[in-house]
Coordinates of C-alpha atoms in Angstrom, one line a residue:
M1 CA -12.9 42.9 4.6
P2 CA -11.5 40.4 7.2
V3 CA -15.0 38.9 7.8
G4 CA -16.6 38.4 4.4
T5 CA -20.2 37.4 4.3
A6 CA -21.7 38.8 1.1
K7 CA -22.0 36.7 -2.1
A8 CA -20.1 37.9 -5.1
A9 CA -22.0 39.7 -7.8
P10 CA -22.7 37.7 -10.9
Y11 CA -20.5 38.3 -14.0
V12 CA -21.7 38.8 -17.5
R13 CA -20.0 38.2 -20.8
S14 CA -21.5 41.1 -22.7
G15 CA -22.2 44.8 -22.4
V16 CA -19.0 45.8 -20.7
G17 CA -16.3 45.0 -23.3
H18 CA -17.7 46.9 -26.2
R19 CA -15.5 48.7 -28.8
F20 CA -16.2 52.0 -30.4
S21 CA -15.5 52.0 -34.1
G22 CA -15.2 55.0 -36.3
A23 CA -16.2 58.5 -35.3
T24 CA -18.5 58.7 -32.3
P25 CA -21.2 61.4 -32.7
A26 CA -21.0 64.2 -30.1
I27 CA -24.1 63.4 -28.1
R28 CA -24.8 65.9 -25.3
D29 CA -26.3 65.0 -22.0
P30 CA -28.3 68.0 -20.8
Q31 CA -26.8 67.5 -17.3
F32 CA -23.3 68.1 -18.5
W33 CA -21.5 70.7 -20.6
Y34 CA -19.3 68.1 -22.4
A35 CA -20.1 65.7 -25.1
S36 CA -21.0 62.1 -24.2
P37 CA -19.7 59.5 -24.4
M38 CA -16.4 60.4 -22.9
A39 CA -14.6 57.4 -21.3
V40 CA -18.0 56.1 -20.7
Y41 CA -16.6 52.6 -20.4
L42 CA -15.4 53.5 -17.0
D43 CA -19.0 53.8 -15.8
S44 CA -19.0 50.0 -15.8
V45 CA -16.0 49.7 -13.5
P46 CA -17.3 49.3 -9.9
F47 CA -15.9 51.3 -7.1
S48 CA -15.0 49.0 -4.2
G49 CA -17.5 48.9 -1.4
I50 CA -14.7 47.9 1.0
T51 CA -13.0 51.3 0.4
R52 CA -16.2 53.1 1.1
I53 CA -16.4 51.3 4.4
R54 CA -12.7 52.2 5.1
D55 CA -13.4 55.9 4.3
M56 CA -16.3 55.9 6.7
M57 CA -14.2 54.3 9.4
Y58 CA -12.0 57.4 9.5
S59 CA -15.0 59.3 10.8
V60 CA -15.3 57.1 13.9
A61 CA -13.2 57.3 17.0
D62 CA -11.3 54.1 17.8
P63 CA -13.1 51.8 15.3
F64 CA -12.8 48.0 15.4
R65 CA -11.5 47.6 11.9
L66 CA -13.1 45.0 9.6
D67 CA -12.7 47.0 6.4
Q68 CA -9.7 45.9 4.4
G69 CA -7.1 43.2 4.0
D70 CA -4.7 44.7 6.5
V71 CA -2.9 43.2 9.4
S72 CA -2.4 44.5 13.0
F73 CA 1.3 43.8 12.9
D74 CA 3.9 46.4 12.2
A75 CA 6.6 46.3 9.5
P76 CA 9.9 44.8 10.7
D77 CA 12.7 47.0 12.0
T78 CA 14.8 46.2 9.0
V79 CA 12.2 48.0 6.8
K80 CA 12.0 51.0 9.1
S81 CA 15.7 51.4 9.5
A82 CA 16.3 51.1 5.7
M83 CA 13.7 53.8 5.0
T84 CA 15.1 56.1 7.8
R85 CA 18.6 55.7 6.3
A86 CA 17.4 56.4 2.8
I87 CA 15.9 59.7 4.0
A88 CA 19.1 60.6 5.9
E89 CA 21.1 59.9 2.8
N90 CA 18.9 62.1 0.7
K91 CA 17.6 59.3 -1.5
S92 CA 14.6 61.3 -2.3
H93 CA 15.0 61.8 -6.0
Y94 CA 13.8 60.2 -9.2
L95 CA 14.7 56.6 -9.8
Q96 CA 14.6 54.1 -12.6
T97 CA 11.1 53.5 -13.8
T98 CA 11.4 49.7 -13.4
G99 CA 12.9 49.9 -9.9
V100 CA 16.1 50.2 -7.9
P101 CA 18.6 47.7 -9.4
R102 CA 19.4 46.2 -6.0
L103 CA 15.8 45.6 -5.2
R104 CA 15.2 44.0 -8.6
E105 CA 18.2 41.7 -8.0
L106 CA 16.9 40.7 -4.6
I107 CA 13.4 40.0 -6.0
A108 CA 14.7 37.9 -8.9
A109 CA 16.7 35.8 -6.4
K110 CA 13.6 35.4 -4.2
L111 CA 11.5 34.3 -7.2
R112 CA 14.1 31.7 -8.1
D113 CA 15.0 30.4 -4.7
K114 CA 11.6 30.6 -2.9
N115 CA 9.0 30.3 -5.7
G116 CA 11.0 28.1 -8.1
I117 CA 10.4 30.5 -11.0
P118 CA 13.3 30.5 -13.5
V119 CA 13.9 34.3 -13.5
D120 CA 17.4 34.4 -15.0
D121 CA 17.6 38.2 -15.4
P122 CA 16.5 40.9 -13.0
E123 CA 15.4 42.8 -16.1
D124 CA 12.3 40.6 -16.0
V125 CA 11.2 42.3 -12.7
L126 CA 9.1 45.4 -12.6
V127 CA 8.5 47.2 -9.3
T128 CA 5.0 48.6 -8.8
N129 CA 3.0 50.8 -6.5
G130 CA 1.5 47.8 -4.7
G131 CA -0.3 44.8 -6.0
I132 CA -3.4 46.5 -7.4
H133 CA -1.2 48.8 -9.5
A134 CA 0.7 45.7 -10.8
L135 CA -2.6 44.1 -11.8
Y136 CA -3.8 47.2 -13.6
M137 CA -0.4 47.4 -15.5
I138 CA -0.7 43.7 -16.5
C139 CA -4.2 44.1 -17.8
R140 CA -3.3 47.1 -19.8
A141 CA -0.3 45.3 -21.2
L142 CA -2.2 42.1 -22.2
L143 CA -5.8 43.0 -23.2
E144 CA -7.6 44.3 -26.2
A145 CA -11.1 45.6 -25.9
G146 CA -13.5 42.7 -25.6
D147 CA -10.9 40.1 -24.6
E148 CA -12.3 37.8 -21.9
V149 CA -10.5 36.9 -18.7
L150 CA -11.6 33.9 -16.5
V151 CA -11.7 35.0 -12.9
P152 CA -12.7 33.1 -9.7
D153 CA -16.2 33.7 -8.4
P154 CA -16.2 34.9 -5.6
A155 CA -13.2 37.1 -6.2
W156 CA -11.3 40.1 -4.9
P157 CA -13.4 42.9 -6.5
P158 CA -10.5 44.9 -8.0
A159 CA -9.6 41.8 -10.1
S160 CA -12.7 42.4 -12.3
G161 CA -12.4 46.2 -11.9
N162 CA -8.9 46.2 -13.4
I163 CA -10.0 44.0 -16.3
L164 CA -12.9 46.3 -17.0
A165 CA -10.7 49.3 -16.8
A166 CA -8.6 47.8 -19.6
R167 CA -11.8 47.2 -21.6
G168 CA -11.6 43.5 -21.0
V169 CA -14.5 41.2 -20.0
P170 CA -14.3 39.3 -16.7
V171 CA -16.0 35.8 -16.9
G172 CA -16.7 34.2 -13.5
C173 CA -15.7 30.6 -12.8
R174 CA -17.3 29.3 -9.6
L175 CA -15.2 28.3 -6.6
Y176 CA -16.9 25.5 -4.6
E177 CA -17.0 25.6 -0.8
A178 CA -17.3 21.8 -0.5
S179 CA -13.9 21.4 -2.1
G180 CA -12.2 24.1 0.0
W181 CA -13.1 27.0 -2.4
R182 CA -11.4 25.4 -5.4
Y183 CA -12.5 25.1 -9.0
D184 CA -14.3 22.4 -10.9
L185 CA -11.6 22.2 -13.5
D186 CA -13.8 20.8 -16.2
E187 CA -16.1 23.8 -15.6
V188 CA -13.2 26.2 -16.0
E189 CA -12.3 24.6 -19.4
S190 CA -15.9 24.8 -20.5
N191 CA -15.9 28.6 -20.1
I192 CA -13.1 29.1 -22.6
N193 CA -14.1 30.3 -26.1
S194 CA -12.6 32.2 -29.0
K195 CA -12.5 35.4 -27.0
T196 CA -10.8 34.1 -23.9
R197 CA -7.2 35.4 -23.6
V198 CA -6.2 35.2 -19.9
L199 CA -6.7 33.0 -16.8
Y200 CA -6.5 35.0 -13.6
L201 CA -5.6 32.9 -10.6
N202 CA -5.5 34.1 -6.9
S203 CA -4.2 31.5 -4.5
P204 CA -4.4 31.7 -1.6
S205 CA -7.7 33.4 -2.4
N206 CA -9.2 36.7 -1.3
P207 CA -11.9 36.5 0.1
T208 CA -12.4 32.7 0.4
G209 CA -9.0 31.6 1.7
G210 CA -9.0 28.7 -0.7
V211 CA -5.6 27.3 -1.8
L212 CA -5.2 25.6 -5.1
T213 CA -3.3 22.3 -5.0
R214 CA -0.3 21.3 -7.1
S215 CA -2.6 19.0 -9.0
D216 CA -5.1 21.9 -9.6
L217 CA -2.3 24.0 -11.0
E218 CA -0.9 21.3 -13.2
R219 CA -4.3 20.8 -14.8
L220 CA -4.7 24.6 -15.2
A221 CA -1.2 24.8 -16.7
A222 CA -2.1 22.1 -19.2
I223 CA -5.3 24.0 -20.1
A224 CA -3.4 27.2 -20.6
R225 CA -0.9 25.6 -22.9
E226 CA -3.5 23.7 -24.9
R227 CA -5.8 26.8 -25.3
D228 CA -3.0 29.4 -25.8
L229 CA -3.9 31.4 -22.7
W230 CA -1.9 33.8 -20.6
V231 CA -2.0 33.3 -16.9
I232 CA -2.0 36.1 -14.3
S233 CA -1.0 34.6 -11.0
D234 CA -1.9 36.8 -8.1
E235 CA 0.2 35.5 -5.1
A236 CA -0.2 38.3 -2.7
Y237 CA -0.9 35.8 0.2
E238 CA 1.9 33.3 -0.7
D239 CA 3.2 33.4 2.9
V240 CA -0.2 33.0 4.6
V241 CA -0.9 29.2 4.1
F242 CA -2.1 27.1 7.0
D243 CA -3.1 23.9 5.3
G244 CA -1.3 22.5 2.3
E245 CA 1.5 24.3 0.3
H246 CA 1.8 27.3 -1.9
V247 CA 2.8 26.5 -5.4
S248 CA 3.6 29.1 -8.0
I249 CA 2.2 28.1 -11.4
A250 CA 5.1 29.8 -13.1
S251 CA 7.4 27.3 -11.6
L252 CA 5.8 24.4 -13.5
P253 CA 7.5 23.3 -16.7
G254 CA 7.0 25.7 -19.6
M255 CA 4.8 28.0 -17.7
Y256 CA 6.9 31.1 -16.9
E257 CA 6.8 31.9 -20.7
R258 CA 3.0 32.5 -20.5
T259 CA 2.6 33.4 -16.8
I260 CA 2.9 36.8 -15.1
P261 CA 3.3 36.2 -11.4
L262 CA 2.3 39.1 -9.2
Y263 CA 3.4 39.8 -5.6
T264 CA 3.3 42.4 -2.9
F265 CA 5.3 43.2 0.2
S266 CA 2.0 44.2 1.9
K267 CA 1.0 40.9 3.6
S268 CA 4.4 39.2 4.1
Y269 CA 6.1 42.3 5.7
A270 CA 3.0 44.2 7.0
M271 CA 3.8 47.1 4.5
T272 CA 0.2 47.7 3.3
G273 CA 0.3 51.5 3.5
L274 CA 3.8 51.7 1.8
R275 CA 2.5 50.4 -1.5
L276 CA 5.2 48.1 -2.9
G277 CA 4.6 45.2 -5.3
Y278 CA 6.3 43.5 -8.2
V279 CA 5.8 41.3 -11.2
A280 CA 8.1 39.2 -13.4
I281 CA 7.5 39.2 -17.2
K282 CA 9.7 37.0 -19.4
D283 CA 8.2 38.0 -22.8
P284 CA 10.2 41.2 -23.9
K285 CA 7.3 42.6 -25.9
I286 CA 4.8 42.3 -23.2
R287 CA 7.3 43.6 -20.7
D288 CA 8.0 46.7 -22.8
R289 CA 4.3 47.4 -23.0
A290 CA 4.0 47.0 -19.2
K291 CA 7.0 49.4 -18.7
K292 CA 5.0 52.1 -20.7
I293 CA 2.0 51.7 -18.4
L294 CA 4.4 51.7 -15.4
F295 CA 6.0 55.0 -16.5
H296 CA 2.8 56.7 -17.5
T297 CA 1.0 55.8 -14.2
T298 CA 3.8 56.3 -11.6
S299 CA 7.1 57.3 -13.3
S300 CA 8.8 55.3 -10.5
V301 CA 7.7 53.9 -7.2
A302 CA 8.6 56.1 -4.2
S303 CA 12.3 56.0 -3.6
V304 CA 12.2 55.6 0.2
V305 CA 9.7 52.8 -0.1
Q306 CA 11.9 50.9 -2.5
F307 CA 14.8 51.1 0.0
G308 CA 12.4 49.8 2.6
G309 CA 11.8 46.8 0.3
I310 CA 15.6 46.2 0.1
G311 CA 15.7 46.2 3.9
A312 CA 12.8 43.7 4.0
L313 CA 14.6 41.2 1.7
E314 CA 18.1 41.7 3.0
G315 CA 17.0 41.3 6.6
P316 CA 16.0 38.3 8.7
Q317 CA 12.8 36.6 7.3
D318 CA 11.6 35.2 10.7
C319 CA 8.8 37.8 10.8
I320 CA 7.0 36.0 8.0
E321 CA 6.6 32.8 10.0
K322 CA 5.7 34.8 13.2
F323 CA 2.9 36.6 11.3
R324 CA 1.7 33.3 9.8
V325 CA 1.6 31.5 13.2
E326 CA -0.3 34.4 14.8
L327 CA -2.8 34.5 12.0
Q328 CA -3.4 30.8 12.3
T329 CA -4.0 31.1 16.0
R330 CA -6.5 33.9 15.3
R331 CA -8.2 31.8 12.6
D332 CA -8.6 28.8 15.0
L333 CA -9.9 31.0 17.8
F334 CA -12.4 32.7 15.5
Y335 CA -13.8 29.5 14.1
S336 CA -13.9 27.9 17.6
G337 CA -16.0 30.8 18.8
L338 CA -18.1 30.6 15.7
G339 CA -18.9 27.0 16.4
E340 CA -19.7 27.5 20.1
L341 CA -21.6 30.8 19.9
A342 CA -23.2 31.3 16.5
G343 CA -25.4 28.2 16.3
D344 CA -26.7 28.0 12.8
M345 CA -26.6 31.7 12.2
F346 CA -23.1 31.7 10.8
S347 CA -21.3 28.7 9.4
G348 CA -18.2 27.8 7.5
K349 CA -14.9 25.9 7.6
P350 CA -11.6 27.5 8.5
P351 CA -9.7 28.8 5.4
A352 CA -6.6 27.0 4.2
G353 CA -4.9 30.4 3.6
A354 CA -5.1 34.2 3.7
F355 CA -6.7 35.8 6.7
Y356 CA -10.4 36.2 5.9
A357 CA -13.4 34.5 7.4
F358 CA -15.8 33.9 4.5
V359 CA -18.8 32.7 6.4
R360 CA -22.3 31.7 5.4
I361 CA -25.3 33.6 6.9
D362 CA -28.4 31.5 7.6
P363 CA -30.9 33.0 5.1
G364 CA -33.7 32.5 7.7
W365 CA -31.9 34.5 10.3
S366 CA -33.4 37.8 11.5
D367 CA -32.2 40.3 14.1
G368 CA -35.7 40.7 15.3
G369 CA -36.1 44.1 13.7
P370 CA -38.9 45.1 11.3

């Protein structure tokens, strides 16, 4: 939601990552004809409140949208023309599960040249049905039931939802507003125990807009190496940084081996509805597991969309900076208005990245109603 005001729900360590052992007795709930439990672990996976707001929005004429992480820009012409050409050339049939070879080559080159990640082989790259599908695939490829994953708090809700769907346990690590919505790194390390398997990072962050510094990432990389942790690095907002720099933790020495970086075309190229994302996995065993999830959940990403991705990467990249500059102008205008008009009702500092206003509501405020 482009203006986020609600506090994140607390996370718990227990009760959601349980494992069924042996035969489960067929217990029948009188409300249903089938035996219970049946996939009962999914009952603990929350459905996003944002998507409920989005679905309600479609019932309103000309709504002013504050529902999802979308932009008001349109995809560049290079994307549209590549997709149109793909349709005209009848490229509407099944493709390789892992992605069109040319697209994977372009992505591997982008990861090397722009992100500094040592992706030597396009085989490392898996093309996904957007970023959320990539995260689900990674969680299923990495986690056993009960494995704990450290996640930022507050966080993008599907981060915990995908962990829970893989029968993992999300453990919140607080982000601090006073430090620009970044971690207390000693606190992160104190949350690690014998069940911790993965560190999930999201920088720039949804919903806070916090950007982890190079120093932050170097310390987190050291923690991951010392404690034998995998890192999932969600970099969906890599191109929306206003203050500071974006650093991919997988670019740091020795980190690509234990890091799965995750990206999407949605924000950089305004392709949110086309659903195109990607990951890079160096470890062949984990990559093979991820391929299985990829195949069994989507077979292959829509052919025309993948050719649109090729158009995005082969075409001029100036749209990325144009989008970023416009978003920074909107950020500055919003927070200027907030300071002038909101008084103490709403408060907060402009985010360093992403395109959300994560503002604080005065707890004593009332709209004058009952």
